Tab-separated table of C-alpha atoms in Angstrom:
chain	number	residue	atom	x	y	z
A	29	MET	CA	172.293	36.749	61.985
A	30	ASP	CA	170.780	36.563	65.586
A	31	ASN	CA	174.236	35.587	66.769
A	32	THR	CA	175.964	38.488	65.195
A	33	THR	CA	173.458	40.737	66.616
A	34	ALA	CA	173.891	39.261	70.102
A	35	ASP	CA	177.730	39.472	69.654
A	36	GLN	CA	177.390	43.127	68.770
A	37	ALA	CA	175.267	43.911	71.678
A	38	GLN	CA	177.845	42.241	73.876
A	39	LEU	CA	180.526	44.120	72.522
A	40	LYS	CA	178.638	47.429	73.008
A	41	HIS	CA	177.951	46.464	76.563
A	42	LYS	CA	181.557	45.823	77.248
A	43	ALA	CA	182.514	49.085	75.757
A	44	VAL	CA	180.021	50.944	77.884
A	45	MET	CA	181.202	49.361	81.069
A	46	ARG	CA	184.865	50.499	80.251
A	47	VAL	CA	183.409	54.075	80.010
A	48	LEU	CA	181.362	53.376	83.168
A	49	SER	CA	184.192	52.021	85.210
A	50	GLY	CA	185.959	55.243	85.594
A	51	ILE	CA	182.830	57.484	85.888
A	52	VAL	CA	181.428	55.544	88.781
A	53	ILE	CA	184.588	56.384	90.773
A	54	CYS	CA	184.355	60.041	89.798
A	55	ILE	CA	180.668	60.139	90.947
A	56	PHE	CA	181.660	58.256	94.151
A	57	LEU	CA	184.630	60.979	94.875
A	58	ALA	CA	182.077	63.979	94.297
A	59	ALA	CA	179.353	62.338	96.416
A	60	LEU	CA	181.488	61.099	99.196
A	61	ASP	CA	183.382	64.514	99.796
A	62	GLN	CA	180.153	66.219	100.369
A	63	THR	CA	179.496	64.395	103.641
A	64	VAL	CA	182.611	62.599	104.621
A	65	VAL	CA	184.160	65.619	106.454
A	66	ILE	CA	181.034	66.312	108.626
A	67	PRO	CA	181.679	63.795	111.752
A	68	ALA	CA	185.258	64.819	111.639
A	69	ILE	CA	184.774	68.708	111.769
A	70	PRO	CA	185.215	68.587	115.557
A	71	ALA	CA	188.479	66.752	115.387
A	72	MET	CA	189.633	69.270	112.908
A	73	ALA	CA	188.670	72.319	115.080
A	74	ARG	CA	190.668	70.524	117.987
A	75	ASP	CA	193.913	69.814	116.019
A	76	LEU	CA	193.937	73.259	114.205
A	77	HIS	CA	193.004	75.129	117.419
A	78	ASP	CA	190.209	77.109	115.872
A	79	SER	CA	186.469	76.581	116.324
A	80	ARG	CA	185.334	79.573	114.236
A	81	ASN	CA	183.877	79.296	110.645
A	82	LEU	CA	183.683	75.456	111.024
A	83	SER	CA	180.615	75.335	108.733
A	84	TRP	CA	182.628	76.689	105.775
A	85	ILE	CA	184.613	73.628	105.689
A	86	LEU	CA	181.532	72.110	104.023
A	87	THR	CA	180.066	75.301	102.731
A	88	ALA	CA	183.128	76.019	100.699
A	89	TYR	CA	183.221	72.770	98.925
A	90	LEU	CA	179.397	72.832	98.026
A	91	LEU	CA	179.560	76.445	96.872
A	92	ALA	CA	182.446	75.803	94.571
A	93	SER	CA	181.224	72.558	93.148
A	94	THR	CA	177.774	74.099	92.430
A	95	ILE	CA	178.941	77.197	90.410
A	96	VAL	CA	181.465	75.260	88.258
A	97	ALA	CA	179.128	72.457	87.130
A	98	PRO	CA	177.510	74.628	84.069
A	99	ILE	CA	180.869	76.106	83.264
A	100	TYR	CA	182.282	72.607	82.764
A	101	GLY	CA	179.410	71.256	80.992
A	102	ARG	CA	179.403	74.190	78.310
A	103	LEU	CA	183.304	73.719	77.794
A	104	SER	CA	183.022	69.941	77.545
A	105	ASP	CA	180.394	70.455	74.362
A	106	THR	CA	183.325	72.119	72.630
A	107	TYR	CA	186.421	70.485	74.016
A	108	GLY	CA	185.192	67.039	74.918
A	109	ARG	CA	184.614	65.303	78.309
A	110	ARG	CA	187.762	63.283	78.689
A	111	LYS	CA	190.085	66.222	78.504
A	112	LEU	CA	187.952	68.117	81.129
A	113	LEU	CA	187.505	65.268	83.302
A	114	GLU	CA	191.146	64.592	83.426
A	115	ILE	CA	191.794	68.231	84.543
A	116	CYS	CA	188.988	68.157	87.128
A	117	LEU	CA	190.639	64.881	88.588
A	118	VAL	CA	194.011	66.554	88.838
A	119	ILE	CA	192.603	69.629	90.648
A	120	PHE	CA	190.608	67.252	93.007
A	121	ILE	CA	193.648	65.120	93.852
A	122	VAL	CA	196.068	67.874	94.378
A	123	ALA	CA	193.655	69.912	96.542
A	124	SER	CA	192.709	66.717	98.441
A	125	VAL	CA	196.360	65.834	99.410
A	126	ALA	CA	196.973	69.723	100.215
A	127	CYS	CA	193.877	69.611	102.539
A	128	GLY	CA	195.656	66.979	104.689
A	129	PHE	CA	198.645	69.359	105.105
A	130	ALA	CA	196.410	72.432	106.126
A	131	GLN	CA	197.875	74.218	109.235
A	132	SER	CA	194.735	76.386	109.929
A	133	ILE	CA	191.047	76.333	109.366
A	134	THR	CA	191.407	79.428	106.926
A	135	GLN	CA	193.902	77.224	104.831
A	136	LEU	CA	191.503	74.222	104.963
A	137	ILE	CA	188.445	76.297	103.823
A	138	PHE	CA	190.399	77.856	100.798
A	139	LEU	CA	191.700	74.236	99.946
A	140	ARG	CA	188.300	72.702	100.207
A	141	ALA	CA	187.091	75.357	97.815
A	142	LEU	CA	189.806	74.394	95.327
A	143	GLN	CA	188.695	70.716	95.766
A	144	GLY	CA	185.165	71.712	94.920
A	145	LEU	CA	186.442	73.241	91.670
A	146	GLY	CA	187.524	69.780	90.765
A	147	GLY	CA	184.551	67.873	92.460
A	148	GLY	CA	181.943	69.775	90.625
A	149	GLY	CA	183.228	68.888	87.277
A	150	LEU	CA	183.383	65.199	88.302
A	151	MET	CA	179.619	64.923	88.481
A	152	SER	CA	178.685	67.078	85.421
A	153	LEU	CA	181.178	65.593	83.064
A	154	ALA	CA	180.564	62.169	84.273
A	155	GLN	CA	176.752	62.250	83.486
A	156	ALA	CA	177.510	63.895	80.178
A	157	ALA	CA	180.001	61.294	79.277
A	158	ILE	CA	177.366	58.463	79.901
A	159	ALA	CA	174.915	60.396	77.681
A	160	ASP	CA	177.710	60.340	74.874
A	161	ALA	CA	178.311	56.579	75.332
A	162	VAL	CA	174.713	55.314	75.361
A	163	THR	CA	171.667	56.318	73.626
A	164	PRO	CA	168.691	57.742	75.753
A	165	ARG	CA	166.639	54.532	75.535
A	166	GLU	CA	169.522	52.297	76.669
A	167	ARG	CA	170.885	54.769	79.277
A	168	GLY	CA	168.478	53.736	81.958
A	169	ARG	CA	170.175	50.264	82.084
A	170	TYR	CA	173.285	52.115	83.366
A	171	GLN	CA	171.745	54.639	85.628
A	172	GLY	CA	171.035	52.153	88.139
A	173	TYR	CA	174.866	51.758	88.665
A	174	LEU	CA	175.280	55.512	89.154
A	175	ALA	CA	172.423	55.687	91.499
A	176	GLY	CA	173.892	52.815	93.568
A	177	VAL	CA	177.251	54.398	93.793
A	178	TRP	CA	175.610	57.826	94.909
A	179	ALA	CA	173.758	56.057	97.582
A	180	LEU	CA	176.599	54.079	98.848
A	181	ALA	CA	178.733	57.247	98.951
A	182	SER	CA	175.914	58.989	100.801
A	183	ILE	CA	175.580	56.347	103.368
A	184	ALA	CA	179.339	55.448	103.640
A	185	GLY	CA	180.490	59.128	103.852
A	186	PRO	CA	179.620	59.990	107.403
A	187	LEU	CA	180.488	56.375	108.625
A	188	VAL	CA	183.965	56.509	106.833
A	189	GLY	CA	184.589	60.114	108.161
A	190	GLY	CA	183.754	59.139	111.820
A	191	PHE	CA	185.722	55.910	111.839
A	192	LEU	CA	189.003	57.650	110.426
A	193	ALA	CA	188.522	60.703	112.692
A	194	ASP	CA	188.293	58.330	115.741
A	195	HIS	CA	190.734	55.594	114.886
A	196	ALA	CA	193.261	57.356	112.661
A	197	SER	CA	193.405	60.980	111.509
A	198	TRP	CA	191.025	63.335	109.803
A	199	LYS	CA	193.828	64.042	107.278
A	200	TRP	CA	193.089	60.549	105.880
A	201	LEU	CA	189.740	61.623	104.803
A	202	PHE	CA	191.498	63.642	102.031
A	203	TRP	CA	194.520	61.599	101.405
A	204	ILE	CA	192.409	58.444	100.513
A	205	ASN	CA	191.263	60.358	97.530
A	206	LEU	CA	194.784	59.992	96.107
A	207	PRO	CA	194.570	56.279	95.166
A	208	LEU	CA	190.775	56.645	94.340
A	209	GLY	CA	191.620	59.641	92.028
A	210	LEU	CA	194.649	58.119	90.447
A	211	LEU	CA	192.476	54.895	89.552
A	212	ALA	CA	189.805	57.049	88.240
A	213	LEU	CA	192.235	58.969	86.122
A	214	HIS	CA	193.591	55.807	84.654
A	215	LEU	CA	190.090	54.169	84.017
A	216	CYS	CA	188.827	57.297	82.375
A	217	ARG	CA	191.826	57.446	80.201
A	218	ARG	CA	191.415	53.971	79.213
A	219	GLY	CA	187.541	53.978	78.803
A	220	LEU	CA	186.640	57.487	77.392
A	221	PRO	CA	187.443	58.111	73.897
A	222	ALA	CA	190.318	60.521	73.088
A	223	THR	CA	188.590	62.137	70.285
A	224	PHE	CA	185.219	63.870	70.653
A	225	LYS	CA	182.488	64.652	68.146
A	226	ALA	CA	181.931	68.297	68.944
A	227	ARG	CA	179.481	70.551	67.469
A	228	ASP	CA	180.200	71.651	63.771
A	229	TYR	CA	181.346	75.142	64.816
A	230	ARG	CA	183.241	76.756	67.649
A	231	THR	CA	182.295	79.731	69.847
A	232	ARG	CA	184.154	81.943	72.126
A	233	PHE	CA	183.722	81.060	75.688
A	234	ASP	CA	181.090	83.228	77.505
A	235	THR	CA	183.269	84.857	80.040
A	236	LEU	CA	180.806	87.630	81.015
A	237	GLY	CA	178.084	85.218	81.320
A	238	SER	CA	180.005	82.923	83.516
A	239	LEU	CA	181.287	85.849	85.947
A	240	LEU	CA	177.595	86.945	86.058
A	241	MET	CA	176.519	83.492	86.999
A	242	ILE	CA	179.092	82.938	89.610
A	243	ALA	CA	177.993	86.283	91.253
A	244	THR	CA	174.336	85.648	91.143
A	245	VAL	CA	174.556	81.874	92.206
A	246	SER	CA	177.024	82.692	95.079
A	247	SER	CA	174.864	85.344	96.567
A	248	LEU	CA	171.863	83.160	96.441
A	249	LEU	CA	173.769	80.239	98.055
A	250	LEU	CA	175.363	82.353	100.822
A	251	MET	CA	171.889	83.887	101.587
A	252	LEU	CA	170.560	80.239	102.045
A	253	THR	CA	173.547	79.068	103.948
A	254	LEU	CA	174.034	82.015	106.368
A	255	GLY	CA	170.593	83.121	106.827
A	256	GLY	CA	169.321	82.860	110.087
A	257	LYS	CA	172.605	81.323	111.265
A	258	ALA	CA	175.622	83.672	110.986
A	259	LEU	CA	173.560	86.502	109.696
A	260	PRO	CA	169.949	87.348	110.854
A	261	TRP	CA	167.473	87.329	107.885
A	262	ALA	CA	166.854	91.195	108.272
A	263	SER	CA	170.371	92.132	108.790
A	264	ALA	CA	172.248	94.591	106.261
A	265	GLY	CA	174.481	91.735	105.153
A	266	MET	CA	171.502	89.650	103.953
A	267	LEU	CA	169.837	92.721	102.199
A	268	GLY	CA	173.063	93.277	100.247
A	269	LEU	CA	173.178	89.684	99.374
A	270	ALA	CA	169.810	89.806	98.113
A	271	LEU	CA	170.338	93.020	96.261
A	272	MET	CA	173.572	91.502	94.802
A	273	PHE	CA	171.575	88.370	93.603
A	274	VAL	CA	168.537	90.461	92.111
A	275	ILE	CA	170.845	92.596	90.249
A	276	GLY	CA	173.088	89.655	88.912
A	277	PHE	CA	170.045	87.629	87.925
A	278	GLY	CA	168.708	90.746	86.017
A	279	LEU	CA	172.060	91.328	84.073
A	280	LEU	CA	172.585	87.518	83.588
A	281	ALA	CA	169.108	87.133	82.158
A	282	ALA	CA	169.492	90.063	79.885
A	283	GLN	CA	172.929	89.089	78.580
A	284	GLN	CA	171.972	85.548	77.944
A	285	ILE	CA	168.813	86.501	76.024
A	286	ARG	CA	170.877	88.407	73.582
A	287	LYS	CA	173.773	85.820	73.213
A	288	VAL	CA	172.585	82.892	71.091
A	289	ASP	CA	175.389	80.516	72.147
A	290	GLY	CA	176.133	81.749	75.813
A	291	LEU	CA	176.455	79.763	79.024
A	292	PHE	CA	172.844	79.250	79.148
A	293	PRO	CA	171.544	79.419	75.549
A	294	PRO	CA	167.912	80.629	75.143
A	295	ARG	CA	167.077	77.435	73.131
A	296	LEU	CA	167.423	75.522	76.503
A	297	PHE	CA	164.438	77.389	77.895
A	298	THR	CA	162.290	77.545	74.808
A	299	ASP	CA	162.326	73.651	74.284
A	300	ARG	CA	159.259	72.400	76.538
A	301	ALA	CA	160.875	69.070	77.347
A	302	LEU	CA	164.152	70.691	78.529
A	303	LEU	CA	162.381	73.391	80.578
A	304	THR	CA	159.804	71.033	82.293
A	305	GLY	CA	162.322	68.406	83.017
A	306	THR	CA	164.787	70.951	84.577
A	307	LEU	CA	162.127	72.585	86.751
A	308	ALA	CA	160.766	69.228	87.958
A	309	SER	CA	164.098	68.018	88.720
A	310	THR	CA	164.834	71.147	90.786
A	311	LEU	CA	161.785	70.708	92.850
A	312	ALA	CA	162.477	67.081	93.417
A	313	ALA	CA	166.079	67.866	94.573
A	314	GLY	CA	164.513	70.098	97.007
A	315	GLY	CA	162.243	67.293	98.294
A	316	VAL	CA	165.108	64.928	98.644
A	317	PHE	CA	167.460	67.393	100.447
A	318	ALA	CA	164.433	68.508	102.656
A	319	SER	CA	163.784	64.803	103.472
A	320	LEU	CA	167.451	64.225	104.456
A	321	PHE	CA	167.160	67.209	106.685
A	322	VAL	CA	163.782	66.414	108.517
A	323	LEU	CA	163.572	62.674	108.860
A	324	PRO	CA	166.532	62.217	111.259
A	325	ILE	CA	165.377	64.927	113.503
A	326	PHE	CA	161.742	63.050	113.128
A	327	TYR	CA	163.121	59.821	114.209
A	328	GLN	CA	165.038	61.518	117.199
A	329	ASN	CA	161.965	63.250	118.276
A	330	MET	CA	159.301	60.763	117.905
A	331	PHE	CA	161.117	57.671	118.603
A	332	ARG	CA	163.823	58.889	120.897
A	333	SER	CA	166.384	57.499	118.455
A	334	GLY	CA	169.910	58.461	119.013
A	335	ALA	CA	171.874	60.230	116.313
A	336	THR	CA	173.600	57.160	115.133
A	337	ASN	CA	170.374	55.162	115.178
A	338	ALA	CA	168.476	58.124	113.340
A	339	GLY	CA	171.276	57.929	110.569
A	340	LEU	CA	170.756	54.231	110.190
A	341	LEU	CA	166.896	54.608	109.937
A	342	MET	CA	167.530	56.870	107.028
A	343	ILE	CA	169.024	53.748	105.038
A	344	PRO	CA	165.543	52.548	103.785
A	345	PHE	CA	164.782	55.899	102.402
A	346	LEU	CA	168.059	55.902	100.476
A	347	VAL	CA	167.842	52.458	99.390
A	348	ALA	CA	164.321	53.024	98.087
A	349	ASN	CA	165.515	56.027	96.210
A	350	VAL	CA	168.131	53.894	94.332
A	351	LEU	CA	165.420	51.216	93.628
A	352	GLY	CA	163.328	53.991	92.058
A	353	ASN	CA	166.378	54.883	89.942
A	354	TYR	CA	166.712	51.132	88.840
A	355	ALA	CA	163.033	51.019	88.301
A	356	THR	CA	163.098	54.158	86.112
A	357	GLY	CA	165.944	52.562	84.063
A	358	HIS	CA	164.138	49.338	83.346
A	359	LEU	CA	160.652	51.175	82.640
A	360	ALA	CA	162.583	53.374	80.247
A	361	ARG	CA	163.862	50.691	78.139
A	362	LYS	CA	160.478	48.821	78.135
A	363	MET	CA	158.221	51.655	77.498
A	364	GLY	CA	160.298	53.986	75.424
A	365	ARG	CA	158.843	56.996	77.068
A	366	MET	CA	159.683	58.988	80.163
A	367	LYS	CA	156.719	61.126	80.953
A	368	PRO	CA	154.501	58.208	82.440
A	369	VAL	CA	157.538	57.101	84.647
A	370	VAL	CA	158.129	60.571	86.037
A	371	VAL	CA	154.487	61.309	86.561
A	372	THR	CA	154.198	58.026	88.381
A	373	GLY	CA	157.231	58.933	90.590
A	374	ALA	CA	155.890	62.517	91.466
A	375	ILE	CA	152.689	60.852	92.528
A	376	LEU	CA	154.244	58.150	94.538
A	377	SER	CA	156.343	60.762	96.428
A	378	ILE	CA	153.276	62.953	97.192
A	379	ALA	CA	151.538	59.944	98.457
A	380	GLY	CA	154.183	59.035	100.918
A	381	PHE	CA	154.713	62.710	102.168
A	382	LEU	CA	150.985	63.062	102.612
A	383	LEU	CA	150.703	59.954	104.504
A	384	LEU	CA	153.652	61.030	106.627
A	385	SER	CA	152.008	64.553	107.106
A	386	VAL	CA	148.479	63.167	108.219
A	387	LEU	CA	149.709	60.019	110.194
A	388	ALA	CA	153.162	61.612	111.515
A	389	PRO	CA	151.949	61.961	115.198
A	390	HIS	CA	150.394	58.336	115.404
A	391	LEU	CA	152.517	56.333	113.167
A	392	PRO	CA	154.702	53.438	114.548
A	393	LEU	CA	158.156	53.288	113.460
A	394	ALA	CA	157.611	50.486	110.714
A	395	GLY	CA	154.894	52.735	109.349
A	396	THR	CA	157.258	55.776	109.103
A	397	ILE	CA	160.004	53.747	107.428
A	398	LEU	CA	157.346	52.348	104.946
A	399	PHE	CA	155.824	55.642	104.048
A	400	SER	CA	159.256	57.229	103.800
A	401	ALA	CA	160.431	54.497	101.608
A	402	LEU	CA	157.375	55.021	99.226
A	403	ALA	CA	158.236	58.808	99.047
A	404	GLY	CA	162.015	57.501	98.418
A	405	VAL	CA	160.932	55.477	95.489
A	406	GLY	CA	158.991	58.218	93.936
A	407	LEU	CA	161.818	60.867	94.379
A	408	GLY	CA	164.290	58.373	92.752
A	409	CYS	CA	161.945	58.014	89.755
A	410	THR	CA	161.423	61.600	89.336
A	411	MET	CA	165.287	62.630	89.810
A	412	VAL	CA	166.505	60.113	87.388
A	413	GLY	CA	163.429	60.402	84.906
A	414	THR	CA	163.837	64.110	84.446
A	415	LEU	CA	167.801	63.760	83.903
A	416	MET	CA	167.187	61.381	81.286
A	417	ALA	CA	164.246	63.305	79.771
A	418	VAL	CA	166.490	66.512	79.662
A	419	GLN	CA	169.308	64.639	78.018
A	420	ASN	CA	167.151	62.989	75.400
A	421	ALA	CA	165.640	66.338	74.525
A	422	ALA	CA	169.194	68.053	74.303
A	423	ARG	CA	170.879	68.338	70.983
A	424	GLN	CA	174.402	66.695	70.686
A	425	GLY	CA	176.318	69.926	71.046
A	426	ASP	CA	174.262	70.904	74.176
A	427	ILE	CA	174.360	67.760	76.155
A	428	GLY	CA	176.991	69.061	78.610
A	429	THR	CA	175.435	72.289	78.908
A	430	ALA	CA	171.846	70.784	79.577
A	431	THR	CA	173.451	68.455	82.289
A	432	GLY	CA	175.402	71.356	83.841
A	433	THR	CA	172.298	73.530	83.946
A	434	LEU	CA	170.248	70.803	85.401
A	435	LEU	CA	172.912	70.014	88.121
A	436	LEU	CA	173.262	73.589	88.964
A	437	LEU	CA	169.490	74.066	89.385
A	438	ARG	CA	169.279	70.872	91.426
A	439	SER	CA	171.971	72.272	93.803
A	440	VAL	CA	169.895	75.492	94.160
A	441	GLY	CA	166.739	73.437	94.688
A	442	SER	CA	168.477	71.429	97.397
A	443	MET	CA	169.599	74.497	99.355
A	444	LEU	CA	166.299	76.030	99.016
A	445	GLY	CA	164.645	72.825	100.375
A	446	GLY	CA	166.990	72.764	103.180
A	447	ALA	CA	166.672	76.372	104.052
A	448	ALA	CA	162.802	76.246	104.073
A	449	VAL	CA	162.614	73.326	106.394
A	450	GLY	CA	165.397	74.659	108.556
A	451	ALA	CA	163.836	78.049	108.890
A	452	TYR	CA	160.578	76.632	109.911
A	453	LEU	CA	162.217	74.007	112.179
A	454	GLU	CA	164.151	76.853	113.978
A	455	SER	CA	160.809	78.606	114.649
A	456	GLN	CA	159.353	75.581	116.398
A	457	LEU	CA	162.224	74.546	118.515
A	458	HIS	CA	161.632	73.689	122.129
A	459	LEU	CA	163.751	72.721	124.911
A	460	PRO	CA	167.305	72.767	123.624
A	461	GLY	CA	169.457	70.116	125.000
A	462	SER	CA	173.254	70.019	125.604
A	463	SER	CA	174.269	67.272	123.169
A	464	GLY	CA	175.251	68.434	119.907
A	465	ALA	CA	174.790	66.899	116.369
A	466	MET	CA	175.927	68.067	113.001
A	467	ASP	CA	173.437	69.442	110.483
A	468	LEU	CA	173.735	69.173	106.716
A	469	HIS	CA	175.770	72.392	106.425
A	470	GLY	CA	178.301	71.093	108.845
A	471	ALA	CA	177.268	73.309	111.731
A	472	ILE	CA	176.981	71.905	115.315
A	473	MET	CA	173.291	72.097	116.327
A	474	PRO	CA	171.889	71.377	119.898
A	475	ALA	CA	169.604	68.431	120.609
A	476	VAL	CA	166.301	69.776	120.017
A	477	SER	CA	162.524	68.892	120.889
A	478	VAL	CA	159.795	69.466	118.034
A	479	ALA	CA	156.133	69.170	118.330
A	480	PRO	CA	154.682	66.330	116.274
A	481	ALA	CA	152.324	68.952	114.500
A	482	ALA	CA	155.498	70.746	113.189
A	483	PHE	CA	156.641	67.602	111.318
A	484	SER	CA	153.287	67.381	109.885
A	485	VAL	CA	153.515	70.759	108.371
A	486	MET	CA	157.135	70.250	106.983
A	487	PHE	CA	155.849	66.835	105.439
A	488	LEU	CA	153.008	68.524	103.833
A	489	GLY	CA	155.276	71.364	102.561
A	490	ILE	CA	157.409	68.705	100.693
A	491	ALA	CA	154.307	67.168	99.281
A	492	ALA	CA	153.077	70.536	98.096
A	493	ALA	CA	156.393	71.044	96.308
A	494	MET	CA	156.021	67.589	94.772
A	495	VAL	CA	152.557	68.622	93.574
A	496	VAL	CA	153.922	71.422	91.613
A	497	ALA	CA	156.522	69.109	90.170
A	498	LEU	CA	153.661	66.751	89.001
A	499	LEU	CA	151.923	69.480	87.511
A	500	ILE	CA	155.207	70.452	85.667
A	501	CYS	CA	155.531	66.930	84.484
A	502	LEU	CA	151.977	66.710	83.172
A	503	LYS	CA	152.947	69.600	80.923
A	504	SER	CA	155.962	67.861	79.439
A	505	PRO	CA	155.696	66.243	75.966
A	506	ASN	CA	155.411	62.465	75.960
A	507	VAL	CA	158.146	62.032	73.472
A	508	MET	CA	159.712	58.854	72.461
A	509	LEU	CA	163.270	58.122	74.146
A	510	ARG	CA	165.787	58.227	71.268
A	511	SER	CA	167.594	54.961	69.925
A	512	GLY	CA	170.134	56.745	67.867
A	513	GLU	CA	172.210	59.922	67.823
A	514	HIS	CA	171.103	63.150	69.056
A	515	PRO	CA	170.410	65.928	66.233
A	516	THR	CA	173.314	68.462	66.035
A	517	VAL	CA	173.310	72.070	67.025
A	518	ALA	CA	172.687	74.707	64.550
A	519	LEU	CA	172.906	78.398	65.109
A	520	ASP	CA	169.659	80.281	64.368
């Protein structure tokens, strides 16, 4: 009996790994293309004889990939993950090849947006496909693989981009996606099931809700991207975007409340586990992105590190984030509950950022790395823990929708976190230098000098955001992780 059970478990593990083989490449591609172009943007400007609107090479991809995540998630609940994942891969591959043949910055920006339409689906559909293949309690065993791939892509992106731009051509940043994309397409066709157990009913696609969501999210992301840079915060353009966001959000909320099975079904926001998990994940994403923004500048200012060394000093934070992911998966399987893990992760991140805030002006380099790693572990636990909690609470026919909504709000949280620390940083700049560096939005920034007290304020702000996340996590229900199938969706 024991041998039979062991054999069945081994066969199931092999089946999951077949699914995972294609999914990890999809996640790698989606993560890599968010950062790989950053160091190559000056080379693109030189070859295409245009230095205007360079930040849009990155912004176009991020904007497009963000707004399509919930749409793909909703569609996949009806039509299946594999079919839509194949469509996304084809769009991504074709757009990547076309990017390499762009003859102007304008063409490149348009093609990057098209690439983002495919890349946005890779992440949301990959996460939903894992939820289909593995029960929530066992899912943590495989989340570590996904987290490791994401961290590898985040670290490798700028390094690969800089190497290819210096020793080959920036065009290969896009053409390298062709063999990787084709491999992912083959593995997904081999590993993902051709048939899909969808909900027991079909609904019409929520076209109006999708259009309102696109208008609302686009206006918000454009505000956060352009504010204080291309457009002054008090300009007429920013006022127009703010007005567009408020009107769009109001119309979207009113439309979704009346529509039982729209793009964002009301049941997603009346379920306490789904709501608390999504909100906490949004704040944690803001903490991660703000950290990625602040820490390199902190290292350059406080320890006189060059841009390259500052990037290398970020590796402990990223590795710690992955370790938090692995620890969360292990604890989820052992404990069977997600709330204690998420709460502990939030506490660890708060402790790390508070220590950085209080001791920032006096810390040696080793202490900074240690406390940033502590915060990284906590954020890793919170990010993966909230994702698992949301997917655990979602009904079978809502897994794609819940995952897409979570990823959308994570992107919004990331942009809010980056915009908040960026705006504060700009108000504290002193003695701009002449050497340039690339920021997280792809824009060229001068070397800057920032007072140590400013870093204390920024770390304290990130800690405060995680305190709010902790309070939200404490309100979440302490439910067991499922060991079987999710309940089905029924229209009320």
